[in-house]
Amino acid sequence: MRPSGRNLAQMRPISIETGVMRHAEGSCLIKCGDTHVLCTATIEDNPPRFLKGTGLGWVTAEYGMLPRATNTRNRREAAQGKQSGRTQEIQRLIGRSLRAGIDRSALGERQISIDCDVIQADGGTRCASITGGWVALRLAVNKLLKAGAISSDPILDHVAAVSCGIYAGQPLLDLDYAEDSEAGTDGNFVLTGAGRLIEVQMSAEGATFSRDEMGRLLDLAEAGMADLVTAQKAAIG
């Protein structure tokens, strides 16, 4: 039995509320159980310098966790003068994941910045950030299309992510903190709506895993992806 009482292949309740930030071109508050992340998208007409003259756009991301997102207070990274290695790794993952679902030629020479701020953490914050970040990106792109700033839709497919792991010898879908902190194997799976893999992060936290076990976790991730895409579609209408 899982600490949460869920079935092995059961996702936490998912909700995505859009339009939560007045000034952002796209915004949402995603809740995956007790993990809550505020995601916003900002359209900037100037692309990064290395893309000027190429006709290509860019999607980038920043990630942060509020001081009391966890059970103890964390100092703001700005107060420490630098980002942690974990923060940098996560925001690069978010950016890579969202760019994989974009036709950068259709986006044109502009940048869309996705900001993901964790309000409350209970495991799977990077996965929630990717899933909610895609919704914010979708809403921002809709504004570009409506304004006639771009002629074709640059978004190729849905992008979402879910964690899976082996806890007490059992493969589980969508780990919360109690499970993630004790998992023998921990993995994050980023997929498109069509089921194509974008990135897989897996590590043996306390026990090695077999190829068969990795396949079982991927099966769970694909099943969870269906729930995430359904939530994304409901959010954007």
CSV table of N, CA and C in Angstrom, one decimal, residues 136-227:
chain,number,residue,atom,x,y,z
A,136,ALA,N,1.0,27.5,-20.2
A,136,ALA,CA,1.3,28.9,-20.3
A,136,ALA,C,1.8,29.2,-21.6
A,137,LEU,N,2.7,28.4,-22.2
A,137,LEU,CA,3.3,28.6,-23.5
A,137,LEU,C,2.2,28.6,-24.6
A,138,ARG,N,1.3,27.6,-24.5
A,138,ARG,CA,0.1,27.5,-25.4
A,138,ARG,C,-0.7,28.8,-25.4
A,139,LEU,N,-1.0,29.3,-24.3
A,139,LEU,CA,-1.8,30.5,-24.2
A,139,LEU,C,-1.1,31.7,-24.8
A,140,ALA,N,0.2,31.8,-24.5
A,140,ALA,CA,1.0,32.9,-25.1
A,140,ALA,C,1.0,32.8,-26.6
A,141,VAL,N,1.2,31.6,-27.2
A,141,VAL,CA,1.2,31.4,-28.6
A,141,VAL,C,-0.2,31.8,-29.2
A,142,ASN,N,-1.2,31.4,-28.5
A,142,ASN,CA,-2.6,31.7,-29.0
A,142,ASN,C,-2.7,33.3,-29.2
A,143,LYS,N,-2.1,34.0,-28.3
A,143,LYS,CA,-2.2,35.5,-28.4
A,143,LYS,C,-1.4,36.0,-29.6
A,144,LEU,N,-0.3,35.4,-29.9
A,144,LEU,CA,0.5,35.7,-31.1
A,144,LEU,C,-0.4,35.4,-32.4
A,145,LEU,N,-1.0,34.3,-32.4
A,145,LEU,CA,-1.8,33.9,-33.5
A,145,LEU,C,-3.0,34.8,-33.7
A,146,LYS,N,-3.7,35.1,-32.6
A,146,LYS,CA,-4.8,36.0,-32.7
A,146,LYS,C,-4.5,37.4,-33.1
A,147,ALA,N,-3.3,37.9,-32.7
A,147,ALA,CA,-2.8,39.2,-33.1
A,147,ALA,C,-2.3,39.2,-34.6
A,148,GLY,N,-2.1,38.1,-35.2
A,148,GLY,CA,-1.6,38.0,-36.5
A,148,GLY,C,-0.1,38.2,-36.6
A,149,ALA,N,0.6,38.1,-35.4
A,149,ALA,CA,2.1,38.2,-35.3
A,149,ALA,C,2.8,37.0,-36.0
A,150,ILE,N,2.1,35.9,-36.0
A,150,ILE,CA,2.7,34.7,-36.7
A,150,ILE,C,1.5,34.1,-37.5
A,151,SER,N,1.9,33.5,-38.6
A,151,SER,CA,0.9,33.0,-39.6
A,151,SER,C,0.5,31.5,-39.3
A,152,SER,N,1.4,30.8,-38.7
A,152,SER,CA,1.1,29.3,-38.5
A,152,SER,C,1.4,29.0,-37.0
A,153,ASP,N,0.7,28.0,-36.5
A,153,ASP,CA,0.9,27.5,-35.2
A,153,ASP,C,2.3,26.8,-35.0
A,154,PRO,N,3.2,27.4,-34.1
A,154,PRO,CA,4.5,26.7,-34.0
A,154,PRO,C,4.4,25.5,-33.0
A,155,ILE,N,3.3,25.3,-32.3
A,155,ILE,CA,3.3,24.2,-31.3
A,155,ILE,C,3.0,22.9,-32.0
A,156,LEU,N,3.9,22.0,-31.9
A,156,LEU,CA,3.7,20.7,-32.7
A,156,LEU,C,2.9,19.7,-31.9
A,157,ASP,N,2.9,19.7,-30.6
A,157,ASP,CA,2.2,18.7,-29.8
A,157,ASP,C,2.2,19.1,-28.3
A,158,HIS,N,1.4,18.5,-27.6
A,158,HIS,CA,1.5,18.6,-26.1
A,158,HIS,C,2.8,18.1,-25.6
A,159,VAL,N,3.2,18.7,-24.5
A,159,VAL,CA,4.4,18.3,-23.8
A,159,VAL,C,4.1,18.2,-22.3
A,160,ALA,N,4.4,17.1,-21.7
A,160,ALA,CA,4.1,17.0,-20.2
A,160,ALA,C,5.1,16.0,-19.6
A,161,ALA,N,5.1,16.0,-18.3
A,161,ALA,CA,6.1,15.1,-17.6
A,161,ALA,C,5.5,14.5,-16.4
A,162,VAL,N,6.0,13.3,-16.0
A,162,VAL,CA,5.5,12.7,-14.8
A,162,VAL,C,6.7,11.9,-14.2
A,163,SER,N,6.6,11.7,-12.9
A,163,SER,CA,7.7,10.9,-12.2
A,163,SER,C,7.1,9.5,-12.0
A,164,CYS,N,8.0,8.6,-12.0
A,164,CYS,CA,7.7,7.2,-11.7
A,164,CYS,C,8.9,6.6,-10.9
A,165,GLY,N,8.7,5.6,-10.1
A,165,GLY,CA,9.8,5.1,-9.4
A,165,GLY,C,9.4,3.7,-8.8
A,166,ILE,N,10.4,3.1,-8.2
A,166,ILE,CA,10.3,1.8,-7.5
A,166,ILE,C,10.3,2.1,-6.0
A,167,TYR,N,9.2,1.8,-5.3
A,167,TYR,CA,9.1,2.1,-3.9
A,167,TYR,C,8.7,0.8,-3.2
A,168,ALA,N,9.4,0.4,-2.2
A,168,ALA,CA,9.1,-0.9,-1.5
A,168,ALA,C,9.0,-2.1,-2.5
A,169,GLY,N,9.8,-2.0,-3.5
A,169,GLY,CA,9.9,-3.1,-4.5
A,169,GLY,C,8.8,-3.0,-5.6
A,170,GLN,N,7.9,-2.0,-5.5
A,170,GLN,CA,6.8,-1.9,-6.5
A,170,GLN,C,7.0,-0.7,-7.4
A,171,PRO,N,6.7,-0.8,-8.7
A,171,PRO,CA,6.8,0.3,-9.6
A,171,PRO,C,5.5,1.2,-9.3
A,172,LEU,N,5.8,2.5,-9.2
A,172,LEU,CA,4.7,3.5,-8.9
A,172,LEU,C,4.6,4.6,-9.9
A,173,LEU,N,3.5,5.1,-10.1
A,173,LEU,CA,3.3,6.3,-11.0
A,173,LEU,C,3.1,7.5,-10.1
A,174,ASP,N,3.7,8.6,-10.5
A,174,ASP,CA,3.5,10.0,-9.9
A,174,ASP,C,3.8,10.0,-8.4
A,175,LEU,N,5.1,9.9,-8.1
A,175,LEU,CA,5.5,9.8,-6.7
A,175,LEU,C,5.3,11.2,-6.0
A,176,ASP,N,4.8,11.1,-4.8
A,176,ASP,CA,4.8,12.3,-3.9
A,176,ASP,C,6.0,12.2,-3.0
A,177,TYR,N,6.2,13.2,-2.2
A,177,TYR,CA,7.5,13.3,-1.5
A,177,TYR,C,7.8,12.1,-0.6
A,178,ALA,N,6.8,11.6,0.1
A,178,ALA,CA,7.0,10.5,1.0
A,178,ALA,C,7.5,9.3,0.3
A,179,GLU,N,7.0,9.1,-1.0
A,179,GLU,CA,7.5,8.0,-1.8
A,179,GLU,C,8.8,8.3,-2.5
A,180,ASP,N,9.0,9.5,-3.0
A,180,ASP,CA,10.2,9.9,-3.7
A,180,ASP,C,11.4,9.8,-2.8
A,181,SER,N,11.2,10.3,-1.5
A,181,SER,CA,12.3,10.3,-0.6
A,181,SER,C,12.8,8.9,-0.2
A,182,GLU,N,12.0,7.9,-0.4
A,182,GLU,CA,12.3,6.5,0.1
A,182,GLU,C,12.4,5.6,-1.1
A,183,ALA,N,12.3,6.1,-2.3
A,183,ALA,CA,12.3,5.2,-3.5
A,183,ALA,C,13.7,4.7,-3.8
A,184,GLY,N,13.7,3.4,-4.2
A,184,GLY,CA,15.0,2.8,-4.5
A,184,GLY,C,15.4,3.2,-5.9
A,185,THR,N,14.5,3.5,-6.8
A,185,THR,CA,14.7,4.0,-8.1
A,185,THR,C,13.8,5.1,-8.4
A,186,ASP,N,14.3,6.2,-9.0
A,186,ASP,CA,13.5,7.4,-9.2
A,186,ASP,C,13.7,7.8,-10.7
A,187,GLY,N,12.6,8.1,-11.3
A,187,GLY,CA,12.7,8.5,-12.7
A,187,GLY,C,11.7,9.6,-13.1
A,188,ASN,N,12.1,10.5,-14.0
A,188,ASN,CA,11.2,11.5,-14.6
A,188,ASN,C,11.1,11.3,-16.1
A,189,PHE,N,9.9,11.3,-16.6
A,189,PHE,CA,9.7,11.0,-18.0
A,189,PHE,C,9.0,12.2,-18.6
A,190,VAL,N,9.6,12.7,-19.7
A,190,VAL,CA,9.0,13.8,-20.5
A,190,VAL,C,8.6,13.3,-21.8
A,191,LEU,N,7.3,13.5,-22.2
A,191,LEU,CA,6.8,12.9,-23.4
A,191,LEU,C,5.9,13.9,-24.1
A,192,THR,N,5.7,13.7,-25.4
A,192,THR,CA,4.7,14.4,-26.2
A,192,THR,C,3.4,13.8,-26.1
A,193,GLY,N,2.4,14.5,-26.6
A,193,GLY,CA,1.0,14.0,-26.5
A,193,GLY,C,0.9,12.7,-27.3
A,194,ALA,N,1.7,12.6,-28.4
A,194,ALA,CA,1.7,11.4,-29.2
A,194,ALA,C,2.5,10.2,-28.6
A,195,GLY,N,3.1,10.4,-27.4
A,195,GLY,CA,3.8,9.4,-26.8
A,195,GLY,C,5.3,9.3,-27.1
A,196,ARG,N,5.8,10.3,-27.9
A,196,ARG,CA,7.2,10.3,-28.2
A,196,ARG,C,8.0,10.8,-27.0
A,197,LEU,N,9.1,10.2,-26.8
A,197,LEU,CA,10.0,10.5,-25.6
A,197,LEU,C,10.8,11.8,-25.9
A,198,ILE,N,10.8,12.7,-25.0
A,198,ILE,CA,11.7,13.9,-25.1
A,198,ILE,C,12.9,13.7,-24.2
A,199,GLU,N,12.7,13.3,-23.0
A,199,GLU,CA,13.8,13.1,-22.1
A,199,GLU,C,13.4,12.1,-21.0
A,200,VAL,N,14.4,11.3,-20.6
A,200,VAL,CA,14.2,10.3,-19.4
A,200,VAL,C,15.3,10.5,-18.5
A,201,GLN,N,15.0,10.8,-17.2
A,201,GLN,CA,16.0,10.9,-16.2
A,201,GLN,C,15.7,9.7,-15.2
A,202,MET,N,16.7,8.8,-15.1
A,202,MET,CA,16.5,7.7,-14.1
A,202,MET,C,17.8,7.5,-13.3
A,203,SER,N,17.6,7.2,-12.1
A,203,SER,CA,18.8,6.9,-11.2
A,203,SER,C,18.4,5.9,-10.1
A,204,ALA,N,19.4,5.1,-9.8
A,204,ALA,CA,19.3,4.2,-8.7
A,204,ALA,C,19.6,4.9,-7.4
A,205,GLU,N,18.5,5.3,-6.7
A,205,GLU,CA,18.7,6.0,-5.4
A,205,GLU,C,19.2,5.1,-4.3
A,206,GLY,N,18.7,3.9,-4.3
A,206,GLY,CA,19.0,3.0,-3.2
A,206,GLY,C,19.2,1.6,-3.6
A,207,ALA,N,18.7,1.3,-4.9
A,207,ALA,CA,18.8,-0.1,-5.4
A,207,ALA,C,18.9,0.0,-6.9
A,208,THR,N,19.7,-0.8,-7.6
A,208,THR,CA,19.8,-0.8,-9.0
A,208,THR,C,18.5,-1.3,-9.6
A,209,PHE,N,18.3,-1.1,-10.9
A,209,PHE,CA,17.0,-1.5,-11.5
A,209,PHE,C,17.4,-2.2,-12.8
A,210,SER,N,16.4,-3.1,-13.3
A,210,SER,CA,16.6,-3.9,-14.5
A,210,SER,C,16.0,-3.2,-15.7
A,211,ARG,N,16.4,-3.7,-16.8
A,211,ARG,CA,15.8,-3.2,-18.1
A,211,ARG,C,14.3,-3.4,-18.1
A,212,ASP,N,13.8,-4.6,-17.5
A,212,ASP,CA,12.4,-4.8,-17.5
A,212,ASP,C,11.7,-3.9,-16.5
A,213,GLU,N,12.3,-3.5,-15.4
A,213,GLU,CA,11.7,-2.6,-14.5
A,213,GLU,C,11.6,-1.2,-15.1
A,214,MET,N,12.6,-0.8,-15.9
A,214,MET,CA,12.6,0.5,-16.6
A,214,MET,C,11.4,0.5,-17.6
A,215,GLY,N,11.2,-0.6,-18.3
A,215,GLY,CA,10.1,-0.7,-19.2
A,215,GLY,C,8.8,-0.6,-18.5
A,216,ARG,N,8.7,-1.1,-17.3
A,216,ARG,CA,7.4,-1.0,-16.6
A,216,ARG,C,7.1,0.4,-16.1
A,217,LEU,N,8.2,1.1,-15.7
A,217,LEU,CA,8.0,2.5,-15.4
A,217,LEU,C,7.6,3.3,-16.6
A,218,LEU,N,8.2,3.0,-17.7
A,218,LEU,CA,7.8,3.8,-18.9
A,218,LEU,C,6.3,3.5,-19.3
A,219,ASP,N,5.9,2.3,-19.1
A,219,ASP,CA,4.5,2.0,-19.3
A,219,ASP,C,3.6,2.8,-18.4
A,220,LEU,N,4.0,3.0,-17.1
A,220,LEU,CA,3.2,3.8,-16.2
A,220,LEU,C,3.2,5.2,-16.6
A,221,ALA,N,4.4,5.7,-17.1
A,221,ALA,CA,4.5,7.1,-17.5
A,221,ALA,C,3.6,7.4,-18.7
A,222,GLU,N,3.5,6.5,-19.6
A,222,GLU,CA,2.7,6.7,-20.8
A,222,GLU,C,1.2,6.7,-20.4
A,223,ALA,N,0.8,5.9,-19.4
A,223,ALA,CA,-0.6,5.9,-18.9
A,223,ALA,C,-0.9,7.2,-18.2
A,224,GLY,N,0.1,7.7,-17.4
A,224,GLY,CA,-0.1,9.0,-16.7
A,224,GLY,C,-0.1,10.2,-17.7
A,225,MET,N,0.6,10.0,-18.8
A,225,MET,CA,0.6,11.1,-19.8
A,225,MET,C,-0.8,11.4,-20.3
A,226,ALA,N,-1.6,10.4,-20.5
A,226,ALA,CA,-3.0,10.5,-21.0
A,226,ALA,C,-3.8,11.4,-20.0
A,227,ASP,N,-3.6,11.2,-18.7
A,227,ASP,CA,-4.3,12.1,-17.7
A,227,ASP,C,-3.8,13.5,-17.8
